[in-house]
Amino acid sequence: MSGPLVPGGIGEHTSCLLVKLGQVVFRLAEDRLHELGLRVRHYSVLQALADNGPMSQLSLGAYLRIDPATMVSSLDDLETLGLAARARDPEDRRRYVVDLSDAGRKTLREANELLADLDQHVLSDLPQRSHDSLHKLLAKMNEGATLPGEFDRMRDQAGSTKMSSASSPSPR
């Protein structure tokens, strides 16, 4: 079927365009990274470690805004693949510090090549000069106050809802 992904009046809303295009690009990224045995969340962890060096498991989750259960699962996967390792923090034995392995660095380079190719592919309908402009606009939204603040507010609200329902007596 040909035609726009977001048809008719729905496509007049930038947010609707971003949602659908984001879903498609996410699926394409998952498909490409699958060649390396990775998912987008695994890639994010590897890149964060490359950007920041070894980090505590808790700090890494906070940096990426990944909940603790998903972080544990992601790190379990990366350790199984030999791409990252957790070790007790010598300064606080209750914490784990996570670092990339040599195989993780190599796989990250390959993942970045795949994602650079994907960027070119998904932007192929735009003139080359528009690629940088779009990236700058999206980066501005990423670094702004609105969307990160809304994400954190919703996450915190969901967390407090879970906590209050866990402490409330169950109805009989």
mmCIF file of C-alpha atoms in Angstrom:
data_model
loop_
_atom_site.group_PDB
_atom_site.id
_atom_site.type_symbol
_atom_site.label_atom_id
_atom_site.label_comp_id
_atom_site.label_asym_id
_atom_site.label_seq_id
_atom_site.Cartn_x
_atom_site.Cartn_y
_atom_site.Cartn_z
ATOM 1 C CA MET A 1 0.000 0.000 0.000
ATOM 2 C CA SER A 2 1.422 3.365 -0.930
ATOM 3 C CA GLY A 3 0.561 6.744 0.450
ATOM 4 C CA PRO A 4 1.489 8.644 3.574
ATOM 5 C CA LEU A 5 1.992 6.883 6.888
ATOM 6 C CA VAL A 6 -0.153 9.520 8.589
ATOM 7 C CA PRO A 7 -3.018 10.262 6.200
ATOM 8 C CA GLY A 8 -5.448 13.146 5.923
ATOM 9 C CA GLY A 9 -6.048 15.600 8.702
ATOM 10 C CA ILE A 10 -4.153 13.412 11.176
ATOM 11 C CA GLY A 11 -0.933 14.453 9.425
ATOM 12 C CA GLU A 12 -1.671 18.110 10.144
ATOM 13 C CA HIS A 13 -0.538 17.500 13.735
ATOM 14 C CA THR A 14 3.233 17.475 14.160
ATOM 15 C CA SER A 15 2.865 15.280 17.233
ATOM 16 C CA CYS A 16 0.984 12.639 15.203
ATOM 17 C CA LEU A 17 3.700 12.719 12.546
ATOM 18 C CA LEU A 18 6.424 12.351 15.180
ATOM 19 C CA VAL A 19 4.644 9.414 16.833
ATOM 20 C CA LYS A 20 4.170 7.387 13.659
ATOM 21 C CA LEU A 21 7.547 8.220 12.125
ATOM 22 C CA GLY A 22 9.210 7.435 15.459
ATOM 23 C CA GLN A 23 7.474 4.059 15.621
ATOM 24 C CA VAL A 24 8.658 3.154 12.128
ATOM 25 C CA VAL A 25 12.238 4.317 12.720
ATOM 26 C CA PHE A 26 12.307 2.450 16.044
ATOM 27 C CA ARG A 27 11.286 -0.782 14.303
ATOM 28 C CA LEU A 28 13.898 -0.232 11.586
ATOM 29 C CA ALA A 29 16.582 0.423 14.215
ATOM 30 C CA GLU A 30 15.581 -2.709 16.137
ATOM 31 C CA ASP A 31 15.776 -4.700 12.900
ATOM 32 C CA ARG A 32 19.238 -3.370 12.024
ATOM 33 C CA LEU A 33 20.635 -3.814 15.527
ATOM 34 C CA HIS A 34 19.231 -7.360 15.662
ATOM 35 C CA GLU A 35 22.023 -8.282 13.220
ATOM 36 C CA LEU A 36 24.402 -7.682 16.150
ATOM 37 C CA GLY A 37 22.177 -9.376 18.737
ATOM 38 C CA LEU A 38 21.171 -5.992 20.152
ATOM 39 C CA ARG A 39 18.054 -3.962 20.757
ATOM 40 C CA VAL A 40 17.842 -0.156 20.902
ATOM 41 C CA ARG A 41 17.991 -0.224 24.712
ATOM 42 C CA HIS A 42 21.207 -2.283 24.587
ATOM 43 C CA TYR A 43 22.734 0.173 22.140
ATOM 44 C CA SER A 44 21.798 3.072 24.430
ATOM 45 C CA VAL A 45 23.578 1.449 27.373
ATOM 46 C CA LEU A 46 26.716 0.708 25.343
ATOM 47 C CA GLN A 47 26.851 4.247 23.945
ATOM 48 C CA ALA A 48 26.276 5.812 27.372
ATOM 49 C CA LEU A 49 29.192 3.798 28.767
ATOM 50 C CA ALA A 50 31.383 4.841 25.839
ATOM 51 C CA ASP A 51 30.412 8.482 26.369
ATOM 52 C CA ASN A 52 30.844 8.521 30.157
ATOM 53 C CA GLY A 53 33.153 5.667 31.098
ATOM 54 C CA PRO A 54 32.309 3.184 33.840
ATOM 55 C CA MET A 55 29.164 4.131 35.754
ATOM 56 C CA SER A 56 27.216 2.741 38.649
ATOM 57 C CA GLN A 57 24.208 0.734 37.563
ATOM 58 C CA LEU A 58 21.911 3.245 39.306
ATOM 59 C CA SER A 59 23.593 6.274 37.697
ATOM 60 C CA LEU A 60 23.452 4.640 34.286
ATOM 61 C CA GLY A 61 19.712 4.023 34.651
ATOM 62 C CA ALA A 62 19.127 7.608 35.790
ATOM 63 C CA TYR A 63 21.254 9.007 32.949
ATOM 64 C CA LEU A 64 19.282 7.039 30.353
ATOM 65 C CA ARG A 65 15.940 7.421 32.176
ATOM 66 C CA ILE A 66 15.563 3.632 32.216
ATOM 67 C CA ASP A 67 13.677 2.075 35.114
ATOM 68 C CA PRO A 68 15.713 -0.228 37.400
ATOM 69 C CA ALA A 69 14.032 -3.476 36.268
ATOM 70 C CA THR A 70 14.675 -2.733 32.586
ATOM 71 C CA MET A 71 18.247 -1.687 33.399
ATOM 72 C CA VAL A 72 18.930 -4.979 35.192
ATOM 73 C CA SER A 73 17.453 -6.958 32.294
ATOM 74 C CA SER A 74 19.456 -4.958 29.729
ATOM 75 C CA LEU A 75 22.700 -5.431 31.654
ATOM 76 C CA ASP A 76 21.992 -9.147 32.075
ATOM 77 C CA ASP A 77 21.638 -9.376 28.280
ATOM 78 C CA LEU A 78 24.816 -7.376 27.632
ATOM 79 C CA GLU A 79 26.803 -9.477 30.110
ATOM 80 C CA THR A 80 25.539 -12.696 28.512
ATOM 81 C CA LEU A 81 26.723 -11.358 25.146
ATOM 82 C CA GLY A 82 30.098 -10.422 26.676
ATOM 83 C CA LEU A 83 29.633 -6.742 25.765
ATOM 84 C CA ALA A 84 29.596 -5.235 29.274
ATOM 85 C CA ALA A 85 30.543 -6.288 32.783
ATOM 86 C CA ARG A 86 29.322 -5.407 36.248
ATOM 87 C CA ALA A 87 31.701 -5.367 39.188
ATOM 88 C CA ARG A 88 31.273 -4.346 42.812
ATOM 89 C CA ASP A 89 32.183 -0.714 43.393
ATOM 90 C CA PRO A 90 35.335 -0.728 45.565
ATOM 91 C CA GLU A 91 34.132 2.484 47.272
ATOM 92 C CA ASP A 92 30.679 1.090 48.081
ATOM 93 C CA ARG A 93 30.303 -2.693 47.933
ATOM 94 C CA ARG A 94 26.486 -2.346 47.763
ATOM 95 C CA ARG A 95 26.747 -0.819 44.275
ATOM 96 C CA TYR A 96 27.710 -2.256 40.918
ATOM 97 C CA VAL A 97 29.848 -0.391 38.401
ATOM 98 C CA VAL A 98 29.223 -1.189 34.749
ATOM 99 C CA ASP A 99 31.849 -0.946 32.005
ATOM 100 C CA LEU A 100 32.229 -1.893 28.364
ATOM 101 C CA SER A 101 34.267 -4.914 27.389
ATOM 102 C CA ASP A 102 36.558 -4.901 24.355
ATOM 103 C CA ALA A 103 33.872 -6.865 22.498
ATOM 104 C CA GLY A 104 31.365 -4.198 23.573
ATOM 105 C CA ARG A 105 33.522 -1.439 22.072
ATOM 106 C CA LYS A 106 33.825 -3.357 18.806
ATOM 107 C CA THR A 107 30.094 -4.088 18.672
ATOM 108 C CA LEU A 108 29.327 -0.443 19.456
ATOM 109 C CA ARG A 109 31.425 0.683 16.474
ATOM 110 C CA GLU A 110 29.480 -1.721 14.259
ATOM 111 C CA ALA A 111 26.159 -0.530 15.715
ATOM 112 C CA ASN A 112 27.069 3.104 15.071
ATOM 113 C CA GLU A 113 27.863 2.258 11.443
ATOM 114 C CA LEU A 114 24.504 0.500 11.069
ATOM 115 C CA LEU A 115 22.677 3.447 12.627
ATOM 116 C CA ALA A 116 24.532 5.985 10.455
ATOM 117 C CA ASP A 117 23.424 4.002 7.401
ATOM 118 C CA LEU A 118 19.888 3.902 8.792
ATOM 119 C CA ASP A 119 19.951 7.688 9.267
ATOM 120 C CA GLN A 120 20.844 8.122 5.601
ATOM 121 C CA HIS A 121 18.143 5.663 4.556
ATOM 122 C CA VAL A 122 15.273 7.152 6.578
ATOM 123 C CA LEU A 123 16.218 10.683 5.534
ATOM 124 C CA SER A 124 16.650 9.802 1.857
ATOM 125 C CA ASP A 125 13.410 11.575 0.883
ATOM 126 C CA LEU A 126 14.842 14.876 2.133
ATOM 127 C CA PRO A 127 17.464 17.039 0.465
ATOM 128 C CA GLN A 128 20.890 16.504 2.062
ATOM 129 C CA ARG A 129 20.966 20.061 3.442
ATOM 130 C CA SER A 130 17.794 19.315 5.423
ATOM 131 C CA HIS A 131 19.386 16.408 7.341
ATOM 132 C CA ASP A 132 21.459 18.690 9.581
ATOM 133 C CA SER A 133 18.561 21.116 10.068
ATOM 134 C CA LEU A 134 16.219 18.344 11.163
ATOM 135 C CA HIS A 135 18.846 16.912 13.498
ATOM 136 C CA LYS A 136 19.447 20.337 15.080
ATOM 137 C CA LEU A 137 15.723 20.886 15.627
ATOM 138 C CA LEU A 138 15.242 17.456 17.193
ATOM 139 C CA ALA A 139 18.341 17.949 19.367
ATOM 140 C CA LYS A 140 16.916 21.279 20.554
ATOM 141 C CA MET A 141 13.682 19.521 21.571
ATOM 142 C CA ASN A 142 15.712 16.757 23.260
ATOM 143 C CA GLU A 143 17.741 19.267 25.283
ATOM 144 C CA GLY A 144 14.878 21.669 26.010
ATOM 145 C CA ALA A 145 12.811 21.870 29.159
ATOM 146 C CA THR A 146 9.432 20.764 27.800
ATOM 147 C CA LEU A 147 9.737 17.134 26.695
ATOM 148 C CA PRO A 148 12.370 15.989 29.218
ATOM 149 C CA GLY A 149 10.347 17.690 31.967
ATOM 150 C CA GLU A 150 7.092 16.077 30.835
ATOM 151 C CA PHE A 151 8.748 12.659 30.627
ATOM 152 C CA ASP A 152 10.171 12.982 34.142
ATOM 153 C CA ARG A 153 6.844 14.276 35.505
ATOM 154 C CA MET A 154 4.917 11.342 34.009
ATOM 155 C CA ARG A 155 7.513 8.817 35.217
ATOM 156 C CA ASP A 156 7.491 10.297 38.725
ATOM 157 C CA GLN A 157 3.699 10.381 38.752
ATOM 158 C CA ALA A 158 3.539 6.729 37.663
ATOM 159 C CA GLY A 159 6.065 5.815 40.355
ATOM 160 C CA SER A 160 4.119 7.586 43.094
ATOM 161 C CA THR A 161 0.908 5.928 41.884
ATOM 162 C CA LYS A 162 2.582 2.512 42.152
ATOM 163 C CA MET A 163 3.901 3.363 45.616
ATOM 164 C CA SER A 164 0.556 4.655 46.887
ATOM 165 C CA SER A 165 -1.326 1.637 45.530
ATOM 166 C CA ALA A 166 1.246 -0.710 47.052
ATOM 167 C CA SER A 167 0.791 0.870 50.486
ATOM 168 C CA SER A 168 -3.003 1.078 50.269
ATOM 169 C CA PRO A 169 -5.036 -1.747 51.728
ATOM 170 C CA SER A 170 -6.663 -3.887 49.081
ATOM 171 C CA PRO A 171 -10.448 -3.576 48.764
ATOM 172 C CA ARG A 172 -12.511 -6.485 50.072
#
